Coordinates of C-alpha atoms in Angstrom, one line a residue:
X1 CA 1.8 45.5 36.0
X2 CA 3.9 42.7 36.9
X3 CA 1.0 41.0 38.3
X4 CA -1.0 41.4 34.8
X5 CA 1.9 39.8 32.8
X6 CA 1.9 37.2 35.3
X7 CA -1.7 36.8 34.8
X8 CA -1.8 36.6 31.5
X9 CA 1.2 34.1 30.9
X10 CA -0.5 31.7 33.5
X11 CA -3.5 31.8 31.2
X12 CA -1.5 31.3 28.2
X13 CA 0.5 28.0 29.2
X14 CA -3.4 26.9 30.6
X15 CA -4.4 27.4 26.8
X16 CA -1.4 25.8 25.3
X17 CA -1.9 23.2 28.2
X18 CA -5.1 22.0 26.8
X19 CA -4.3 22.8 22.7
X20 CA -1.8 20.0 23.6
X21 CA -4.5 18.2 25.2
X22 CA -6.2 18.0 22.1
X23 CA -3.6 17.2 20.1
X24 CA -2.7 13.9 22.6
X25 CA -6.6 12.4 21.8
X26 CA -7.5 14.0 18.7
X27 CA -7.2 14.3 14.9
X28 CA -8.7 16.1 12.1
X29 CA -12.2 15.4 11.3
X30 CA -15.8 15.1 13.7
X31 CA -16.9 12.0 15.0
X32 CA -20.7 11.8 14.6
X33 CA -22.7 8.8 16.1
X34 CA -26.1 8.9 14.7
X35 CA -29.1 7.3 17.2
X36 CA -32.4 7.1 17.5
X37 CA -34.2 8.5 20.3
X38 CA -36.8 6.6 21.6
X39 CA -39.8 6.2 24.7
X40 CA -42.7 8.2 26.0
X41 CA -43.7 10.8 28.8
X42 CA -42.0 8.6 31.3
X43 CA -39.1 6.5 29.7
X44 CA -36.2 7.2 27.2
X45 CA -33.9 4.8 25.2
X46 CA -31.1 5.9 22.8
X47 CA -30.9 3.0 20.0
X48 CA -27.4 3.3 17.5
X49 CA -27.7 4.0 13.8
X50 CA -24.7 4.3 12.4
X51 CA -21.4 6.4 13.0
X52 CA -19.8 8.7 10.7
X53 CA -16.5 10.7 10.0
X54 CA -17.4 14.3 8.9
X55 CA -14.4 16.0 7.5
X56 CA -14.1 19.3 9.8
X57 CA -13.8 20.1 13.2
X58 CA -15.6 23.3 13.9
X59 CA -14.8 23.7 17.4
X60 CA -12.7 24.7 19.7
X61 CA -9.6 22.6 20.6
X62 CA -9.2 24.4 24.2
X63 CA -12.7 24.2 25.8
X64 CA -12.8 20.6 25.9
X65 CA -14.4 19.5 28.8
X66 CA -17.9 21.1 29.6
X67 CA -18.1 23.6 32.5
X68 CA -21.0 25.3 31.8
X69 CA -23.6 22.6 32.8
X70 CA -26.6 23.3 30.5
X71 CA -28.5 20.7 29.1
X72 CA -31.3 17.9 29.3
X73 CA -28.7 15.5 28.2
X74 CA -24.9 15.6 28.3
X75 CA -22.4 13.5 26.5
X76 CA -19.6 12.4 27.9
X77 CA -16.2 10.7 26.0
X78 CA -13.5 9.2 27.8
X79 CA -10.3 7.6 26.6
X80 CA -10.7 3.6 26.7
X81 CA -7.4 2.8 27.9
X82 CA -7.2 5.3 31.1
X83 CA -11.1 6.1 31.7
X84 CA -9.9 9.7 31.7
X85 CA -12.5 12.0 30.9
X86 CA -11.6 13.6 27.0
X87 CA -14.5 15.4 26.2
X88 CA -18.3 16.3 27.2
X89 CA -20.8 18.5 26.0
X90 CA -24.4 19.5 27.3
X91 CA -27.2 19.2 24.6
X92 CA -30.9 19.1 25.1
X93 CA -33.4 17.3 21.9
X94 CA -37.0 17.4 20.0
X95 CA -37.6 14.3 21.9
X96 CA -37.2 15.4 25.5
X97 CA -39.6 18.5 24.4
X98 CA -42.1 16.2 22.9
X99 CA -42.2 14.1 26.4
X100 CA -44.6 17.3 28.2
X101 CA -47.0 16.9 25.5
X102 CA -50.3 15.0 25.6
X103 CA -49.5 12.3 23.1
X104 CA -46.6 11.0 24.7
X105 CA -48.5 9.7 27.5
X106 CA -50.4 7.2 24.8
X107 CA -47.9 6.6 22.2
X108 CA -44.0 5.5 22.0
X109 CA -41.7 7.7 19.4
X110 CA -38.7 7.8 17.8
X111 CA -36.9 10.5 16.3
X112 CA -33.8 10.5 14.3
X113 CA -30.7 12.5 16.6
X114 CA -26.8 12.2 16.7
X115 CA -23.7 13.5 18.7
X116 CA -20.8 14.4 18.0
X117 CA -17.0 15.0 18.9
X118 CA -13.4 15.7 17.9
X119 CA -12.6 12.4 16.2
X120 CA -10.3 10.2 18.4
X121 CA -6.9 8.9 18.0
X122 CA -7.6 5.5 19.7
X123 CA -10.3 4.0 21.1
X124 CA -13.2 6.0 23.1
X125 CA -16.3 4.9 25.6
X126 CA -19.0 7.3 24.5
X127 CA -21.7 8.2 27.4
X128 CA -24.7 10.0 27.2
X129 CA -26.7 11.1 30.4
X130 CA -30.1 12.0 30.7
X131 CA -30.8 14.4 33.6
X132 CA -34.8 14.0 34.6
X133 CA -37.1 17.3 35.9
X134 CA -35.8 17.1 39.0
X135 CA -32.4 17.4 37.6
X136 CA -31.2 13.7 38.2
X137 CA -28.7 12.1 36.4
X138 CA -28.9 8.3 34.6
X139 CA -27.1 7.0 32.0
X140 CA -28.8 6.1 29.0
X141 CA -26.4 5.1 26.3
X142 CA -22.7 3.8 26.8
X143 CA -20.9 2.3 23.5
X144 CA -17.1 2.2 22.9
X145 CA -15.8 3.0 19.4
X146 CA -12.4 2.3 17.6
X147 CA -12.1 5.2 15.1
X148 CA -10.3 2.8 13.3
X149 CA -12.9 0.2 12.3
X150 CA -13.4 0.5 8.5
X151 CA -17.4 0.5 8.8
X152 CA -17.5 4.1 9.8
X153 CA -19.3 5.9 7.4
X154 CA -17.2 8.7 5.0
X155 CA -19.8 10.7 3.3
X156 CA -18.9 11.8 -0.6
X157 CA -22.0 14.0 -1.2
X158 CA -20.5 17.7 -1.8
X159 CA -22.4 20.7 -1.6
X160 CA -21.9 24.1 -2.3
X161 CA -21.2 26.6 0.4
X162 CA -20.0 30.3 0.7
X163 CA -18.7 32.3 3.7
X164 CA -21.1 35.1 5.0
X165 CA -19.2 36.4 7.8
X166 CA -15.3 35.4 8.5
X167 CA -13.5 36.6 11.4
X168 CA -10.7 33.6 12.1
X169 CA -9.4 30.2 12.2
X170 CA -12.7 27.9 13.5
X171 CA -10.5 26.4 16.7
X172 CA -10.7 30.6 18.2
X173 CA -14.1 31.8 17.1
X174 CA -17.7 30.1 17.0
X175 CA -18.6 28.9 13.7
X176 CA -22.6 29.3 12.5
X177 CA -23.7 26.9 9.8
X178 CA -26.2 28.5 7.8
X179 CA -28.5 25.7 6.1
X180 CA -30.7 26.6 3.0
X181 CA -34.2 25.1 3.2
X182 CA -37.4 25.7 0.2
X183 CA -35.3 27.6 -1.9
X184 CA -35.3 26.1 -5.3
X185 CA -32.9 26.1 -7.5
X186 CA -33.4 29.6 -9.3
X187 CA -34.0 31.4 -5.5
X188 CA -30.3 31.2 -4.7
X189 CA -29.5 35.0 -4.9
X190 CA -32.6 35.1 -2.5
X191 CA -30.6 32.3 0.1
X192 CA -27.8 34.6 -0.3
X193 CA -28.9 38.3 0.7
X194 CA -31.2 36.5 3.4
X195 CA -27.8 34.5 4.8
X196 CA -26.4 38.4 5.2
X197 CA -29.2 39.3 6.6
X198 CA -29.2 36.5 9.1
X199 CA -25.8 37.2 10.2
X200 CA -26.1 41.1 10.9
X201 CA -29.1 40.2 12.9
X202 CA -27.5 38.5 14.9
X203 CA -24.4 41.2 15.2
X204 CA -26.6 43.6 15.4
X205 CA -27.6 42.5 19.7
X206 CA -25.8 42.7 22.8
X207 CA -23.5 40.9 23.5
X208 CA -23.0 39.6 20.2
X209 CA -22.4 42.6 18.5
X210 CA -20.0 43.6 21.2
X211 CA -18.3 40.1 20.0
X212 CA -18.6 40.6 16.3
X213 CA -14.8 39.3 15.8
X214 CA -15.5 36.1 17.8
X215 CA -18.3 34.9 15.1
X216 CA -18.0 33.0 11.7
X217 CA -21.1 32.8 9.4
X218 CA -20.7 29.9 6.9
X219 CA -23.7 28.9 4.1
X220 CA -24.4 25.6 2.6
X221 CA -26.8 25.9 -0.4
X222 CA -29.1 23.0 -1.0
X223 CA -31.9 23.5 -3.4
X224 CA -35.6 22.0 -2.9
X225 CA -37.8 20.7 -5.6
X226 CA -40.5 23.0 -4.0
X227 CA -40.4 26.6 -2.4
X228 CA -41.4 27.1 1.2
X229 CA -41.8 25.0 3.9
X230 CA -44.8 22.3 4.8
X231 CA -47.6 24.1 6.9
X232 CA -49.6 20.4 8.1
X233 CA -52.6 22.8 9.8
X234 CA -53.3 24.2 6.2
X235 CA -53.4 21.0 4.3
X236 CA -49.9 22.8 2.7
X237 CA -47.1 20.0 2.1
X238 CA -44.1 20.9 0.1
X239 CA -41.2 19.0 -1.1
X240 CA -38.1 20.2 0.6
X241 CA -34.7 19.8 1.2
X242 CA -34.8 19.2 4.5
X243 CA -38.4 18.4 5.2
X244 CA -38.9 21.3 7.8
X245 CA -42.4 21.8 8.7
X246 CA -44.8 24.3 11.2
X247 CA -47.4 23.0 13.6
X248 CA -45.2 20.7 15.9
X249 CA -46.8 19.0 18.5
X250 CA -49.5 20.9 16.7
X251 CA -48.4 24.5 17.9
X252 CA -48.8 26.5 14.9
X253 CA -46.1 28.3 14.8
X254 CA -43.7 25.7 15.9
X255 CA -41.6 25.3 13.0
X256 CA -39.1 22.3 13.1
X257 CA -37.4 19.7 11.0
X258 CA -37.7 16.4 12.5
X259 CA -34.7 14.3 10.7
X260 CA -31.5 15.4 12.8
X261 CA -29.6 13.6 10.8
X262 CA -30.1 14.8 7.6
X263 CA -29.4 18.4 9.1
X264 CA -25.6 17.2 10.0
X265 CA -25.2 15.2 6.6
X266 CA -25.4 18.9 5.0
X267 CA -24.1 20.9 8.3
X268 CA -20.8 19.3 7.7
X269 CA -19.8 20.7 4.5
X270 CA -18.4 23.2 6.7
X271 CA -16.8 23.8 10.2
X272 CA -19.6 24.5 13.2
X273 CA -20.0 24.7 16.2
X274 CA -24.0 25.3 15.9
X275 CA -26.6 24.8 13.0
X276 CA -29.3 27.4 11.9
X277 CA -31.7 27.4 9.3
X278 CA -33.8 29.4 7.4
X279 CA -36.3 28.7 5.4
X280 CA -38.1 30.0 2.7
X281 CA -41.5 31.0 4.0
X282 CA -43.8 33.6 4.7
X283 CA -45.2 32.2 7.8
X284 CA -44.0 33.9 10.8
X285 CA -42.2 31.0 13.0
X286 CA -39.3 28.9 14.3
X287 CA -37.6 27.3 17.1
X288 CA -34.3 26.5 18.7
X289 CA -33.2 23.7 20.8
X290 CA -29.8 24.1 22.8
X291 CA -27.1 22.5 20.9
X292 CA -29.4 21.0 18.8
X293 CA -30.5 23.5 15.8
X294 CA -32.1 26.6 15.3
X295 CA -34.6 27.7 12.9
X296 CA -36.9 30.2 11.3
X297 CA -38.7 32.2 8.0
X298 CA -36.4 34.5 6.4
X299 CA -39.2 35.7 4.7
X300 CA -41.8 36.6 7.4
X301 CA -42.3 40.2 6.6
X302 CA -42.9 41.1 10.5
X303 CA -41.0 40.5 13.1
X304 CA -38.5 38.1 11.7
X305 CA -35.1 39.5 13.0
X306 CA -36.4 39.1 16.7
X307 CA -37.5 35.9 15.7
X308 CA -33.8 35.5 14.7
X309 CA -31.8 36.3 17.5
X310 CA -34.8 34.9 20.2
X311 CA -34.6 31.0 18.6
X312 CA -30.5 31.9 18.3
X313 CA -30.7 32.5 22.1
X314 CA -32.1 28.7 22.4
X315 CA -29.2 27.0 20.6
X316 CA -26.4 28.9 21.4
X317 CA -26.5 28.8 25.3
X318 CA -29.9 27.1 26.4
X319 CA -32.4 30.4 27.5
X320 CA -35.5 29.2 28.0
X321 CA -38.9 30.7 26.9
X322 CA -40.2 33.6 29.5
X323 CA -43.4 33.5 28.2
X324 CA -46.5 31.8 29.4
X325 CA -48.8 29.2 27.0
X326 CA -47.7 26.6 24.7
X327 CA -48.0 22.6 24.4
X328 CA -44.4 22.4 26.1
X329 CA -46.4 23.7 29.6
X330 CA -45.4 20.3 31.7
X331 CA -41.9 20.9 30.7
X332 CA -40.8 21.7 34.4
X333 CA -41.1 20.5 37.5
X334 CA -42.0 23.2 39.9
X335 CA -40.8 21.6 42.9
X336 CA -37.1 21.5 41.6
X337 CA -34.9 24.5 40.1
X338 CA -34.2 24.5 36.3
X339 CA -30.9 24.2 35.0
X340 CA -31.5 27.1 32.6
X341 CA -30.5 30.6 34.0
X342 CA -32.8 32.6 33.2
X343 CA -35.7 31.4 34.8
X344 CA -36.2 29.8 38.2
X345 CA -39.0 28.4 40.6
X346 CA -37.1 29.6 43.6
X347 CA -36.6 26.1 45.0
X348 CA -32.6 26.8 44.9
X349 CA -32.5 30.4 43.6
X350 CA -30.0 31.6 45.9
X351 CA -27.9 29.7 43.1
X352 CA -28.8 31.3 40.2
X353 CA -26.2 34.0 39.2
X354 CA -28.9 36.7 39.0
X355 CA -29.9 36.2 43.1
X356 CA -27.0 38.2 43.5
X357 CA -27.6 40.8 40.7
X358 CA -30.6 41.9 42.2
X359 CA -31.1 45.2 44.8
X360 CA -32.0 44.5 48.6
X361 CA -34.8 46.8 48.3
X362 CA -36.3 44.6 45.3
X363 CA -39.3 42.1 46.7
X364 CA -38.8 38.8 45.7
X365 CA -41.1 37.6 43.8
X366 CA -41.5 41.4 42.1
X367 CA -45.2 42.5 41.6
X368 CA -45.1 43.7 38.0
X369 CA -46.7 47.0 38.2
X370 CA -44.7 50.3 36.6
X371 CA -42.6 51.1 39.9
X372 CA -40.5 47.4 38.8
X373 CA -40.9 47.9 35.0
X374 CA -37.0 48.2 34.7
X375 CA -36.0 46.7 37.6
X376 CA -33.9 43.5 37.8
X377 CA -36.2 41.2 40.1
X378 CA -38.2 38.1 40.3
X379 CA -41.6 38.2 38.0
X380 CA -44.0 35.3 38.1
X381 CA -44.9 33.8 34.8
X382 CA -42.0 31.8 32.4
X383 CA -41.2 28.9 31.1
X384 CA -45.1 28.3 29.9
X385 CA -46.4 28.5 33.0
X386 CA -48.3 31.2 34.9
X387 CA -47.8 30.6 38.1
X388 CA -44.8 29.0 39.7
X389 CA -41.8 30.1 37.8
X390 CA -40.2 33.6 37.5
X391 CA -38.1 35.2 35.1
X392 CA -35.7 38.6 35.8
X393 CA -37.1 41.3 34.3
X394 CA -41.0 42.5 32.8
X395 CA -39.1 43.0 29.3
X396 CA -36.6 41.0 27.8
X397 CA -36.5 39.5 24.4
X398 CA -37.0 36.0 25.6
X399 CA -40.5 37.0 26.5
X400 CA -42.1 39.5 23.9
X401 CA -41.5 41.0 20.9
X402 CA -43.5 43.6 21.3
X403 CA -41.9 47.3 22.5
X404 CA -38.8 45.0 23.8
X405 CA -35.2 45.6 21.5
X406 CA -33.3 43.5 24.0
X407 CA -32.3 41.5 26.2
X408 CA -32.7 41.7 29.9
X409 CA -29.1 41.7 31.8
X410 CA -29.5 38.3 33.6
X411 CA -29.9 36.8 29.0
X412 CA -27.0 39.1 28.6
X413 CA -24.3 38.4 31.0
X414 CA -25.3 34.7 30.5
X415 CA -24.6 35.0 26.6
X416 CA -21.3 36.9 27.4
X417 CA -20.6 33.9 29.6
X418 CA -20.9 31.7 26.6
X419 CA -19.0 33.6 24.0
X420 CA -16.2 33.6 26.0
X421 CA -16.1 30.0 27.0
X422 CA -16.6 28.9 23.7
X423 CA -13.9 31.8 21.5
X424 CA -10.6 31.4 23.2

């Protein structure tokens, strides 16, 4: 018993420790430094737009410094006066996705992205890192900003948002923003009962609904001229919101909105720690990006709730795709372990968590016949490609929909991982 308490005190003055932390470097309010991502298949720039003061601070003011290490990128904000590392965050981007594809090997791109942060006290150096295929590390961006200067950008648009799900003060639980998109201005009711729906999705997997009370669900409603979202394949365009649209990187059922920035102007009507949002459509389809946003139909009459909590699975911790196909194929390089943790080329994989989950009797790599079906192993066939990387299990609901109501224990004890990092 004594040794409990004692625990549990030393784990208290290490949470008060860094509250205080917080309170040395930071005030109310985000700092958000919009950029513009730029290069092809080979090269990458980050070019500044313009920085901004959002109002809230949706996250948590004890997990400061990133320990989890997910992320194609990672920024990185240290205090200007002492070079003492403040705060950091892994991320990954459209941009980095689009760089497999075919086009980017003919044609230089841009697309509209932002970070952000607890807003500073005094003066910052903001960082951001770019880790390669091969998991190597350059900087790509350095800038230092003086949250003082009177250029920084307050927005005064308001819109109008409700609470779906509260459970607690933002700084202890993680905070879902819950953006409207092709609902017009009569369809709110509809925005509404599909926002509920959203949510209990969500609650309604392990290990989220085992962390139900560590979860806010927040809405922001902004109406489009137009319902739906624009479907390019079908000749479809419709005047949105948001401008989200399907067939990216033409992958039909790639549904994305390209303008980051627009998504945080309205994001930050409310506290968040990640963005999600659903759109008005029919067409089955979405996507997530890790620390990016999430989206998807809410009005996909099939399998929309998997569709949910698989693209939710993205964002919220970084799980990457276990299936095979897509324009994303080149994504990996097969000669170097993925940071991702739930899928590996067994270059390194003696350091993947799940190495050690796995029985001694299990062959590694797994044949997939019935005798592994439920087995925790090593089966070839993830991350778009066939051969060359593995993934834990034949069934888990980062690979298919079909038969499959969860995830595999190698997603789950990775998305425990996460909640509690991020709600404490």
């Amino acid at each position: 018993m004594k040794k409990l308490i004692l625990t549990a005190m030393m784990s208290l003055g290490m949470l008060t420790l860094a509250a205080s932390d917080f309170d040395r470097h930071f005030s109310a309010g985000t700092l958000r430094i919009d950029l513009n991502h730029c290069g092809d298949a080979s090269t990458e720039s980050y070019f500044l737009d313009k920085i901004v003061k959002e109002p809230y601070w949706g996250g948590s003011k004890v997990y400061l410094i990133d320990t989890l290490g997910y992320g194609n990128q990672h920024l990185r904000v240290y205090d200007a006066a002492t070079d003492s590392l403040i705060y950091s965050r892994g991320y990954c981007t459209l941009f980095n996705e689009w760089q497999a594809t075919d086009e980017a090997r003919s044609v230089r791109k841009s697309y509209a992205e932002s970070v952000v942060m607890p807003y500073p006290k005094d003066k910052v150096r903001v960082e951001i890192i770019a880790r390669d295929k091969r998991q190597r590390e350059s900087r790509i961006f350095e800038m230092t900003v003086d949250p003082s200067d009177y250029l920084i950008i307050e927005p005064r648009q308001r819109y109008e948002t409700f609470d779906v799900i509260y459970s607690g003060p933002s700084e202890k639980t993680i905070d879902i923003a819950i953006l409207s998109e092709g609902y017009t201005a009569d369809q709110k009711e509809l925005f509404e009962n599909d926002c509920r729906q959203f949510a209990e999705a969500i609650l309604s997997f392990s290990p989220f609904k085992d962390n139900r009370r560590r979860f806010n669900f927040r809405a922001v409603w902004v109406p489009s001229e137009e319902s739906g979202v624009s479907i390019p394949g079908e000749g479809y365009w419709r005047n949105t919101a948001l401008g989200a649209k399907f067939y990216t990187f033409y992958s039909e059922r790639y549904q994305i909105v390209d303008d980051f920035q627009r998504v945080r102007d309205v994001a930050a009507a409310v506290p968040y720690d990640y963005i999600y949002i659903l759109t008005s459509s029919q067409k089955y389809g979405g996507g997530g990006i890790y620390n990016f946003y999430g989206i998807s139909s809410a009005a996909d009459p099939s399998n929309h709730i998997k569709v949910y909590v698989h693209e939710f699975a993205h964002l919220f911790m970084g799980l990457a795709d276990e299936y095979v196909g897509g324009a994303e194929e080149g994504m990996y390089d097969l000669d170097s372990e993925p940071w991702e943790e739930n899928i590996t080329t067994l270059k390194e994989f003696d350091r993947k968590q799940w190495s050690r989950m796995i029985d001694d009797k299990t062959p590694i790599p797994t044949p997939p016949t019935s005798r592994y079906e439920n087995t925790l192993g090593v089966f070839e066939g993830g991350g778009y490609n066939e051969k060359g990387i593995y993934r834990p299990a034949m069934k888990c609901l980062m690979n298919s929909f079909a038969g499959v109501e969860e995830f595999c224990p190698v997603c789950k004890m990775s998305l425990e991982k996460t909640i509690r990092t991020l709600a404490r």
